[in-house]
CSV table of C-alpha atoms in Angstrom, one decimal:
chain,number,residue,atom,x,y,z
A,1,UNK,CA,0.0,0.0,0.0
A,2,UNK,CA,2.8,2.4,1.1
A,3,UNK,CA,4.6,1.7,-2.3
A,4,UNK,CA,1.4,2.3,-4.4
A,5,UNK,CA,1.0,5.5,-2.5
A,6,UNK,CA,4.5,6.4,-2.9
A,7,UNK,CA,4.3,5.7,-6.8
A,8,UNK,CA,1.5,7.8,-7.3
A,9,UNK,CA,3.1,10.9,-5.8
A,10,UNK,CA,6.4,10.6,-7.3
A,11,UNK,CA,4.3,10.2,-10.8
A,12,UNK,CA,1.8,13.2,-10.3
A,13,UNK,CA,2.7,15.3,-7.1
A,14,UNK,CA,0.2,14.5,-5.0
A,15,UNK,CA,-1.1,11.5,-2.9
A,16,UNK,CA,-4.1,9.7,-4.4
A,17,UNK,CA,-7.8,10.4,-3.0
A,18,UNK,CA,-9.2,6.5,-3.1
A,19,UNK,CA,-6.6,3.2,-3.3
A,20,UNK,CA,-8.7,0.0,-4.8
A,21,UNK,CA,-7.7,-3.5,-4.4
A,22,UNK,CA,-8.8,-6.5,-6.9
A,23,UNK,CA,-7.8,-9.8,-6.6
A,24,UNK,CA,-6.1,-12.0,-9.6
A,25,UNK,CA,-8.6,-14.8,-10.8
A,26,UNK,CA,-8.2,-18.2,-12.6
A,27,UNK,CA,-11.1,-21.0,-13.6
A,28,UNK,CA,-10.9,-24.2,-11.9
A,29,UNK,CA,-13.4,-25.6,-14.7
A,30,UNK,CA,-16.1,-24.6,-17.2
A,31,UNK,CA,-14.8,-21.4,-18.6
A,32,UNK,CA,-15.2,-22.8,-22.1
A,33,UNK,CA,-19.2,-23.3,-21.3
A,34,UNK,CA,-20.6,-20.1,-20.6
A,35,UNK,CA,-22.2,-19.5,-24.4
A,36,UNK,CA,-24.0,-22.6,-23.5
A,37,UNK,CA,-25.3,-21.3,-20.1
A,38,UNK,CA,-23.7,-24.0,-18.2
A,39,UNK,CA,-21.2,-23.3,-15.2
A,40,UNK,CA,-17.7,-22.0,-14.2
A,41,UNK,CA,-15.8,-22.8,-11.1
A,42,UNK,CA,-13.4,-19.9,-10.5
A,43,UNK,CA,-11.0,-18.8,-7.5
A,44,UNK,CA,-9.8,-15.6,-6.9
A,45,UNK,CA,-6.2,-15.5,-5.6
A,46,UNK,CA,-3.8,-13.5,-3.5
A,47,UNK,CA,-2.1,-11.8,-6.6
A,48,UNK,CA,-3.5,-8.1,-6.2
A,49,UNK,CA,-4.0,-5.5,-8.7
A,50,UNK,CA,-3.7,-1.8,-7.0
A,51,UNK,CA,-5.3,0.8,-8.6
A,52,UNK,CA,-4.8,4.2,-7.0
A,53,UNK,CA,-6.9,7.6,-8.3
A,54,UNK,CA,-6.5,11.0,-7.8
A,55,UNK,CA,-8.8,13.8,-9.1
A,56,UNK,CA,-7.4,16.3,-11.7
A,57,UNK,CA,-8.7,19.9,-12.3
A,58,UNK,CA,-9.5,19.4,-16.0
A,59,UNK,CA,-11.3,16.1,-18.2
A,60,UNK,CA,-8.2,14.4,-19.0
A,61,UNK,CA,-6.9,11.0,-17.6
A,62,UNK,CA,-4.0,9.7,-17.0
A,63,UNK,CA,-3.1,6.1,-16.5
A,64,UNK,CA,1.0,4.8,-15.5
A,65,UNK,CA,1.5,1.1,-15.0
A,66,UNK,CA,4.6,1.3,-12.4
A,67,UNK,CA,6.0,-2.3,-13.3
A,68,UNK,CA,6.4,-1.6,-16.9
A,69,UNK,CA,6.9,2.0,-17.0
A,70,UNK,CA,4.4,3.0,-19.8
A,71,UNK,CA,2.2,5.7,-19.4
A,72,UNK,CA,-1.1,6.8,-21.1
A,73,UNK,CA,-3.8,9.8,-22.0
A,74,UNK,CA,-6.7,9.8,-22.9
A,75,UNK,CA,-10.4,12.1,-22.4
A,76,UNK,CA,-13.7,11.0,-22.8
A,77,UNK,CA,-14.5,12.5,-26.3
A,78,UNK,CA,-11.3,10.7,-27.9
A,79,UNK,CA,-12.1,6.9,-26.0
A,80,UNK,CA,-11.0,4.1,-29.0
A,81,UNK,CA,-9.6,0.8,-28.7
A,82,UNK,CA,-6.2,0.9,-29.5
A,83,UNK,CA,-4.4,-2.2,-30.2
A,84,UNK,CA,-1.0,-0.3,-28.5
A,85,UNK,CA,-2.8,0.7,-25.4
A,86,UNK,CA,-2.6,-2.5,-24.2
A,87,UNK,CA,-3.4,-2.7,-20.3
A,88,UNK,CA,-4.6,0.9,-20.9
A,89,UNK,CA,-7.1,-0.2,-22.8
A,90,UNK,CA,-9.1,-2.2,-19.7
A,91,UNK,CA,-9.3,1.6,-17.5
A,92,UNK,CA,-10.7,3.0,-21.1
A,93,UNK,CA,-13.4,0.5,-21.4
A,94,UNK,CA,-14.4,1.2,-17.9
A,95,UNK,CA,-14.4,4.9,-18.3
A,96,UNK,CA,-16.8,4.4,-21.4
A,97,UNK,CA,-18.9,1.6,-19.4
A,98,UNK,CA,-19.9,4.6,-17.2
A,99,UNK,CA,-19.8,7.4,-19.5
A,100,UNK,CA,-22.3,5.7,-21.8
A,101,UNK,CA,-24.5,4.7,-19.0
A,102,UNK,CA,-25.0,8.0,-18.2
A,103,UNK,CA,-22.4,8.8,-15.4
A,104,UNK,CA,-21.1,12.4,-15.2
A,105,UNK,CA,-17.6,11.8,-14.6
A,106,UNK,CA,-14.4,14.4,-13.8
A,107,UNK,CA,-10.5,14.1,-14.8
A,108,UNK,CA,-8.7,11.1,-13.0
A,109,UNK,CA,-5.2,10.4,-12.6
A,110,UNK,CA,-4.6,6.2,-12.2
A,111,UNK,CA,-1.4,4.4,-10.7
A,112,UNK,CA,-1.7,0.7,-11.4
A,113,UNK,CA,0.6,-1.8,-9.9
A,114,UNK,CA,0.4,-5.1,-9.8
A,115,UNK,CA,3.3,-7.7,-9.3
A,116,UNK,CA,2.0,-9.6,-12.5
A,117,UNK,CA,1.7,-8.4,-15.8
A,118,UNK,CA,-1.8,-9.2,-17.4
A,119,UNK,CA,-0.1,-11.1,-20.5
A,120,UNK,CA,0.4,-14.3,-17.4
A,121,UNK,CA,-3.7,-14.5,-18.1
A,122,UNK,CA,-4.5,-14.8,-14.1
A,123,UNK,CA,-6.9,-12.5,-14.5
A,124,UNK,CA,-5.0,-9.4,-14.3
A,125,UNK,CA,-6.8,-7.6,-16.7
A,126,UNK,CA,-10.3,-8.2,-15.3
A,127,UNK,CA,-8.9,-6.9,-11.7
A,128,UNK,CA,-7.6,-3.6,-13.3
A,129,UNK,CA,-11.5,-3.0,-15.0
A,130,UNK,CA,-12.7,-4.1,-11.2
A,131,UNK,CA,-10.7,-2.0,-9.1
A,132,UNK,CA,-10.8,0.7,-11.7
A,133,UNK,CA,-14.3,1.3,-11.3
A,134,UNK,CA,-14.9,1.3,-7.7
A,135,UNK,CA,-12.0,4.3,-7.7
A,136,UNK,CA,-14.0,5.5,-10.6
A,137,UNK,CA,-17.0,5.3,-8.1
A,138,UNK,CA,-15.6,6.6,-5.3
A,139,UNK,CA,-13.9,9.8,-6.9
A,140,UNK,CA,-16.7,11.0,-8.8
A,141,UNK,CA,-19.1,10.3,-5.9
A,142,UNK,CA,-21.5,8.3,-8.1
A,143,UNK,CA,-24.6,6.7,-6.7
A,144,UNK,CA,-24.6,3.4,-8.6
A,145,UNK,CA,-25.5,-0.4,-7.2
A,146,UNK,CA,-24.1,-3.5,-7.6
A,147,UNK,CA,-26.2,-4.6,-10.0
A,148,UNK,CA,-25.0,-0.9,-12.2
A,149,UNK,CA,-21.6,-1.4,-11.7
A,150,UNK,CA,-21.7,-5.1,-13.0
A,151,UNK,CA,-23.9,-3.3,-16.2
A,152,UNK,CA,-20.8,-1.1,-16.7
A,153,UNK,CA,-18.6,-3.7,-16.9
A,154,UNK,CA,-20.6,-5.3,-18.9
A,155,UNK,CA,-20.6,-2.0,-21.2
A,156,UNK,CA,-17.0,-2.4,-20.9
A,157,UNK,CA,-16.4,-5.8,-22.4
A,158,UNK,CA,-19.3,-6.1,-25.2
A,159,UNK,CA,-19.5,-2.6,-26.6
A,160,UNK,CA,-15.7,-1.0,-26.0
A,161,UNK,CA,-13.6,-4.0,-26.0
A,162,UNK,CA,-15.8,-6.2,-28.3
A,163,UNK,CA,-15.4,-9.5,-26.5
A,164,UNK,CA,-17.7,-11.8,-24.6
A,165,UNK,CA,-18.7,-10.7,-20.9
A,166,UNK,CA,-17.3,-13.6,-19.1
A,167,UNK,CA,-19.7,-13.4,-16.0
A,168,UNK,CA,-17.6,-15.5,-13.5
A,169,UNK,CA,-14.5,-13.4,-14.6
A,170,UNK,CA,-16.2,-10.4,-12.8
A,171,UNK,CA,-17.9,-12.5,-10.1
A,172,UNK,CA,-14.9,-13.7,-8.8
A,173,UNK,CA,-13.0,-10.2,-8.8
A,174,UNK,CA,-15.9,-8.6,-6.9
A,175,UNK,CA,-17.6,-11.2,-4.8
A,176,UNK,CA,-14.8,-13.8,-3.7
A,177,UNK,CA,-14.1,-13.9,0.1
A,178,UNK,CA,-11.0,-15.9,1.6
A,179,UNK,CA,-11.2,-19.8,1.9
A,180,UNK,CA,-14.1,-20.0,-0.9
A,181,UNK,CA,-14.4,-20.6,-4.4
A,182,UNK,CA,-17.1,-19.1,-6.9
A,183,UNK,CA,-19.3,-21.0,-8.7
A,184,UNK,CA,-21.2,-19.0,-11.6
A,185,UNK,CA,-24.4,-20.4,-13.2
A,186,UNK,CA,-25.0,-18.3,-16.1
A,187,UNK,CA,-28.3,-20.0,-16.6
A,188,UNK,CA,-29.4,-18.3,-13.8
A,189,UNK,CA,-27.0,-15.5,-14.1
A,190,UNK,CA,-26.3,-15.9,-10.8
A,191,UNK,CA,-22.8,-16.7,-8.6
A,192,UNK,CA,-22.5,-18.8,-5.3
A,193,UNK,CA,-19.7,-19.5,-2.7
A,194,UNK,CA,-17.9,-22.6,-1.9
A,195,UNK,CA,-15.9,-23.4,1.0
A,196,UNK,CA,-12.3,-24.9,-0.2
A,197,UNK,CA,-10.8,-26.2,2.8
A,198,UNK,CA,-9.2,-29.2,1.6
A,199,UNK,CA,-6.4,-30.0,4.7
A,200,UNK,CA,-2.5,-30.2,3.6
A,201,UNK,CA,-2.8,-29.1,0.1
A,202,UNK,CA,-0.9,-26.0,-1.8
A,203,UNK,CA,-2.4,-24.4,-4.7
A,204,UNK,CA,-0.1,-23.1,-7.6
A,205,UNK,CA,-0.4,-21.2,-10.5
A,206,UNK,CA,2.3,-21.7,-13.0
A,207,UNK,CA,3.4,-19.3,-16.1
A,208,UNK,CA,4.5,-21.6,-18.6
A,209,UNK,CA,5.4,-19.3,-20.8
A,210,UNK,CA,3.6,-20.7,-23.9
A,211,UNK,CA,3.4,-18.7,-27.1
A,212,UNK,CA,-0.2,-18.8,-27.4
A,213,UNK,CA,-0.5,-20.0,-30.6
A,214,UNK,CA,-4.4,-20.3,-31.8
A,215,UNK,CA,-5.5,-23.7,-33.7
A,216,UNK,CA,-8.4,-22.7,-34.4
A,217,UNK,CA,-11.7,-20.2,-33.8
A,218,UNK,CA,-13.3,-20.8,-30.7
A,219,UNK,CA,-16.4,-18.4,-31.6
A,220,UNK,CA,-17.1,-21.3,-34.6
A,221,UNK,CA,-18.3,-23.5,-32.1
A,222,UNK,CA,-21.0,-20.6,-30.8
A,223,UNK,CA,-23.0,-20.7,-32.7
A,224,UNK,CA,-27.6,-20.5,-31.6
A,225,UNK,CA,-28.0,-23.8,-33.6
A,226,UNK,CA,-25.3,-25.4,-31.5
A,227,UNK,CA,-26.9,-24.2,-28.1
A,228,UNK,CA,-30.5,-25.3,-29.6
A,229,UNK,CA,-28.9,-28.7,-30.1
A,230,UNK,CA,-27.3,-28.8,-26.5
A,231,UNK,CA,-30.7,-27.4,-25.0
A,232,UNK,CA,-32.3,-30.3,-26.2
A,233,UNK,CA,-30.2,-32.8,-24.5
A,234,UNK,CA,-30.4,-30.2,-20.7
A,235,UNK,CA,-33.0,-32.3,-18.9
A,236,UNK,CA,-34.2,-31.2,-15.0
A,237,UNK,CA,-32.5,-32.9,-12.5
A,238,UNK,CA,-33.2,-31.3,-8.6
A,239,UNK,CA,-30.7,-33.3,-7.5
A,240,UNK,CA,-27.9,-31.3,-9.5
A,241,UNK,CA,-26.8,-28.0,-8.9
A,242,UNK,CA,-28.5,-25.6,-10.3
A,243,UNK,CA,-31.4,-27.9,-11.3
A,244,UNK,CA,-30.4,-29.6,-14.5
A,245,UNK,CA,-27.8,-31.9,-16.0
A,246,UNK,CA,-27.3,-33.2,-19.6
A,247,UNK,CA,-28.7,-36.3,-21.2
A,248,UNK,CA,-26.6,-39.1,-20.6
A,249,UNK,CA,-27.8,-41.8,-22.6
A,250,UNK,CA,-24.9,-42.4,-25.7
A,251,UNK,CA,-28.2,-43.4,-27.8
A,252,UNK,CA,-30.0,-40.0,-27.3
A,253,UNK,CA,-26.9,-37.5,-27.3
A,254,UNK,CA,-25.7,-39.6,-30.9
A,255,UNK,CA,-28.9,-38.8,-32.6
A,256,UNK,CA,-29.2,-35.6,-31.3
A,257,UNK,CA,-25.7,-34.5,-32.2
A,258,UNK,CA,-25.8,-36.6,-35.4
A,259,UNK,CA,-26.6,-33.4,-37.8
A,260,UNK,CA,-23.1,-31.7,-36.9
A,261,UNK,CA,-19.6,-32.8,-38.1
A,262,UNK,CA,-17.8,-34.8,-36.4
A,263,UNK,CA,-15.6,-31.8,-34.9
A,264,UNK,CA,-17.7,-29.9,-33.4
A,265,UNK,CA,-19.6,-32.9,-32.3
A,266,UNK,CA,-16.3,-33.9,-30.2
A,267,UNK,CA,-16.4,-30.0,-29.0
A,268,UNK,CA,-20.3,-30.1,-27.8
A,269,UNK,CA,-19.4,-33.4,-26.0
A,270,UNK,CA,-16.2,-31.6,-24.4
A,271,UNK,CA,-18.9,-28.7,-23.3
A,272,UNK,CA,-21.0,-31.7,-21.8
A,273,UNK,CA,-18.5,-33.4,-20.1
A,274,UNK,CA,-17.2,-30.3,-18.4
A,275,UNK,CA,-20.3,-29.3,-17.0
A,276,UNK,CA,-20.4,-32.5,-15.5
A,277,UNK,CA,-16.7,-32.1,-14.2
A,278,UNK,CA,-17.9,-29.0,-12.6
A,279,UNK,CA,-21.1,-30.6,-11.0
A,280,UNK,CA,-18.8,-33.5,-9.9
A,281,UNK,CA,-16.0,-31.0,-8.6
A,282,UNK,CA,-19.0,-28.6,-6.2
A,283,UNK,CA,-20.6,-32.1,-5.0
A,284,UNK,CA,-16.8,-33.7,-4.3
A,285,UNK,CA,-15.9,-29.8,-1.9
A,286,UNK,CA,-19.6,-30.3,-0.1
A,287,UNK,CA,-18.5,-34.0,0.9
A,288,UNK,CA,-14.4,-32.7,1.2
A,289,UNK,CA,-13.5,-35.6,-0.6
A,290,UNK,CA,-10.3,-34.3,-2.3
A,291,UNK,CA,-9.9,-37.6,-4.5
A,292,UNK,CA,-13.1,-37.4,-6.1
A,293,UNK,CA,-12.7,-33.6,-6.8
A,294,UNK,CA,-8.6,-34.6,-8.2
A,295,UNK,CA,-10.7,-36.8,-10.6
A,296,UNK,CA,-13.0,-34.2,-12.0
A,297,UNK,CA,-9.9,-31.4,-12.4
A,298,UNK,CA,-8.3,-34.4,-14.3
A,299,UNK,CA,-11.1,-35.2,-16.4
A,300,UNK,CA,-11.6,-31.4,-17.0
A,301,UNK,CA,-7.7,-30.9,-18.4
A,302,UNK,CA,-8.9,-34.4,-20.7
A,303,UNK,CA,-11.9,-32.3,-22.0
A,304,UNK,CA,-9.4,-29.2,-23.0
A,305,UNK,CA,-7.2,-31.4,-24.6
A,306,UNK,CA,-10.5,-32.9,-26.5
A,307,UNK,CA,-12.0,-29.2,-27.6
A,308,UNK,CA,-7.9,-28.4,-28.6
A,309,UNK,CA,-7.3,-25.7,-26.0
A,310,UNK,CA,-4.0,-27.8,-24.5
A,311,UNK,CA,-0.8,-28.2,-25.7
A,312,UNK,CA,2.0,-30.6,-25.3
A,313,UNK,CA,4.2,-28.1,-23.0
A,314,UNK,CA,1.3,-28.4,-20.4
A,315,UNK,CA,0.4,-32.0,-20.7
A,316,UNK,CA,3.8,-32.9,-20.1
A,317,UNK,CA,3.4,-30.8,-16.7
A,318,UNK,CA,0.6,-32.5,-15.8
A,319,UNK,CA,2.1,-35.7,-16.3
A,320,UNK,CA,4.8,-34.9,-14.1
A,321,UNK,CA,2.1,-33.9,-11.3
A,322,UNK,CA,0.3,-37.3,-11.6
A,323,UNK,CA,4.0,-38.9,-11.5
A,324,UNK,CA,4.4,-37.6,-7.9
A,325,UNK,CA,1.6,-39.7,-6.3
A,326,UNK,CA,3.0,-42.9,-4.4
A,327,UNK,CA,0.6,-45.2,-6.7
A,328,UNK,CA,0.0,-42.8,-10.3
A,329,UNK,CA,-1.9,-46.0,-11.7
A,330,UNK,CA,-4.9,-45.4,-9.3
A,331,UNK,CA,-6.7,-43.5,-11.0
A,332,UNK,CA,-9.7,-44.0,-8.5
A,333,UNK,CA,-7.3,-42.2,-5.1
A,334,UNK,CA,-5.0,-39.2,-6.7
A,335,UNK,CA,-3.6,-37.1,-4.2
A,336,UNK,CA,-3.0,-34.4,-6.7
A,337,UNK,CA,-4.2,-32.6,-9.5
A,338,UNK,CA,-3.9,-29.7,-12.0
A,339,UNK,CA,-5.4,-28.2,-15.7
A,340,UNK,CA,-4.8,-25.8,-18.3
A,341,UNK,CA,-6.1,-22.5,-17.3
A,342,UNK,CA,-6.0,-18.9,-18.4
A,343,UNK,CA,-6.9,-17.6,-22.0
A,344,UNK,CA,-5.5,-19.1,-25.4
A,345,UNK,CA,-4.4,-22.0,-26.5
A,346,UNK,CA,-1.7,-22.3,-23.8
A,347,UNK,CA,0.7,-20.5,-21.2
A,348,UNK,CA,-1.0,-21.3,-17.6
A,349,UNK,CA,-1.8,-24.7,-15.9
A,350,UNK,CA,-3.0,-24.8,-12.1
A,351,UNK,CA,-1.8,-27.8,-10.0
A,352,UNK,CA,-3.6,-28.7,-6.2
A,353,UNK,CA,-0.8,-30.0,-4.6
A,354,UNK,CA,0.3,-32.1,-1.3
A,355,UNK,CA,2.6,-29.5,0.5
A,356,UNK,CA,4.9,-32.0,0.6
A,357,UNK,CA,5.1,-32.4,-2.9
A,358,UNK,CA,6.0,-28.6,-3.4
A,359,UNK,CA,9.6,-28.6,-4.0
A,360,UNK,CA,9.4,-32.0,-6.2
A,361,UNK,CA,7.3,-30.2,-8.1
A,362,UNK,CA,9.5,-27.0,-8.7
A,363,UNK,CA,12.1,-29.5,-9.7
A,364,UNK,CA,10.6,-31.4,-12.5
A,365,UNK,CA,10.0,-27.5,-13.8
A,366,UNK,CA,13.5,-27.4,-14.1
A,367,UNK,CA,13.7,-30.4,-15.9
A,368,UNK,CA,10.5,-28.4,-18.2
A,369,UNK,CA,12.6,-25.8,-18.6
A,370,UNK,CA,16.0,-28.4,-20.0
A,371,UNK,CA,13.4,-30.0,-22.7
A,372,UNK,CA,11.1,-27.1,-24.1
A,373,UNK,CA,13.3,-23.8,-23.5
A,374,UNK,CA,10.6,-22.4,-21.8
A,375,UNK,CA,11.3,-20.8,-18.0
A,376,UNK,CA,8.1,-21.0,-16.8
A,377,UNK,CA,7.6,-19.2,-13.6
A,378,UNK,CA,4.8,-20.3,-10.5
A,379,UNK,CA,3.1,-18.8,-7.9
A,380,UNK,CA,2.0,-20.5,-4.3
A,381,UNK,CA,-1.7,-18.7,-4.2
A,382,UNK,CA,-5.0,-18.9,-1.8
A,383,UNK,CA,-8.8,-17.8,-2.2
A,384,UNK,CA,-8.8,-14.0,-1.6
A,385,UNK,CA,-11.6,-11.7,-1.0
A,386,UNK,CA,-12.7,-9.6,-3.6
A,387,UNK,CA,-12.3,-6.1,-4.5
A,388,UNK,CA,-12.1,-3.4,-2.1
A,389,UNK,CA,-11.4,0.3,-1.3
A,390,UNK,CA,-8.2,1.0,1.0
């Protein structure tokens, strides 16, 4: 806090009038699913984004990013997307979220700082929008809700940045609270908390440093004829969370599916099977039985390799992690876990760990690092409470 504060005077001559505080985010399972109104599992973790504001005299805004030294301008009449912008471009949408909901707004002067840059795809980005706009809030003394704030950010992502709005990304920035994991049902459009309390386990979240190379178009697969064809195989289920689960009779699903290609057939079964993973994960935390909920992350990573989100860097990770469990052929008992993770086609892969299995599993990065060229960097994290003024 000090060093945010101190940043902000050396870069603007005085001390800033509201500090924020958003926590870095990454998807246990079901990221891929939310076209489909399905579910995401998400934690927020102890990797913070500070945002620090200070009112200026005149329109303008200013944004510096201490770690890399860049700094930006920009007012409300001249608000565009620009491709060199960059992490800039996150505080832009947010100012034009507000803006074109009808906020008056005045000058502001941003300090961001934040240990990791948003390219590691931990949800960086997502906590500079968050934290943004509660300083945005706060500064310009604007009377606007929960609910508001969540239709600015919403602004934010669909109309200025053009991409999806990933619901659970902004549920876990703002809601998460220590010890818990979020669970998003975007059928609902609603989020819940989970207790993770799983005894003698270490969470990490490793950079591997992936080119993210794309293999091919995501947005092919959502399409309204795909989610007619996966609506008709949702059947009720008040058993399940949330009410529903998807048909599981091989017959049924074939027929069903039988008017697509055979790709994105293998894709809608990958959306299937994950919202079953994430099912199976939220009843394995409720009964804190840590094997059953190892299996589900497991079978999630499978599905990502299945809809051709993984690549070999990370599988071979992941193979390391099942390698450290005393009997890696019992499938039924592992005592560790992990998945892909982040945006693209590569770069981050969580692990649940034994605490004892830490170091062993630093080591065999080493070896990662010998075989692909790639120093991939890791992070010990926990669940963290959401964002917050200082």
């Amino acid at each position: 806090m000090e060093r945010v504060i101190d940043e902000h005077v050396k870069e603007y001559g005085k001390k800033p009038d509201a500090v924020a505080v958003a926590p870095g985010r990454f998807h246990l399972a079901g990221e891929h699913t939310w076209f489909f109104k399905d579910k995401t599992l998400s934690m927020a973790v102890n990797l913070p984004v500070f945002v620090a504001g200070s009112v200026r005299s005149d329109t303008s805004f200013k944004c510096s990013f201490v770690q890399t030294g860049e700094r930006k301008h920009t007012n409300l009449s001249s608000l565009k997307l620009r491709k060199e912008d960059k992490w800039a471009n996150a505080i832009k949408s947010v100012l034009y979220g507000f803006s074109s909901s009808g906020f008056s707004l005045s000058g502001i002067d941003f300090t961001i700082y934040s240990d990791i840059l948003p390219s590691a795809g931990f949800g960086i980005t997502t906590a500079i929008k968050v934290a943004s706009a509660w300083v945005i809030r706060e500064l310009c003394s604007l009377q606007c809700s929960q609910e508001q704030m969540l239709q600015v950010l919403d602004r934010a992502n669909r109309n200025f940045l053009g991409t999806a709005n990933h619901a659970a990304d902004s549920f876990a920035a703002i809601f998460s609270e220590e010890n818990s994991l979020v669970l998003t049902d975007y059928a609902r459009k609603s989020w819940s908390l989970l207790p993770f309390s799983f005894e003698d386990k270490t969470v990490i979240l490793t950079d591997a440093r992936v080119p993210r190379i794309v293999t091919w178009n995501e947005d092919s697969l959502m399409q309204p004829e795909n989610v007619l064809l996966l609506g008709e195989l949702k059947e009720r289920n008040v058993n399940a969370w949330g009410g529903w689960q998807y048909e599981a009779d091989k017959t049924e699903v074939n027929e069903v599916l039988s008017v697509v290609t055979e790709d994105v057939k293998r894709r809608l079964l990958c959306v299937m099977s994950e919202h079953k993973c994430v099912l199976d994960c939220v009843a394995a935390i409720q009964k804190n039985d840590f094997a059953s909920f190892a299996r589900s992350v497991n079978k999630s990573h499978q599905n990502m390799r299945e809809y051709d989100i993984s690549c070999p860097e990370i599988d071979w990770i992941l193979k390391r992690v099942h390698e450290l469990d005393e009997n890696p052929d019992d499938l039924r008992n592992p005592v560790n876990c992990g998945r892909i993770t982040g945006k693209g086609f590569g770069r981050g892969v969580y692990t649940i760990l034994r605490s004892c299995d830490v170091e062993k599993y630093r080591g065999r990065l080493c070896e990662y690092e010998k075989i692909f060229g790639f120093s991939a960097v890791c992070f010990e994290v926990k669940p963290a409470k959401g964002v917050r003024l200082l």
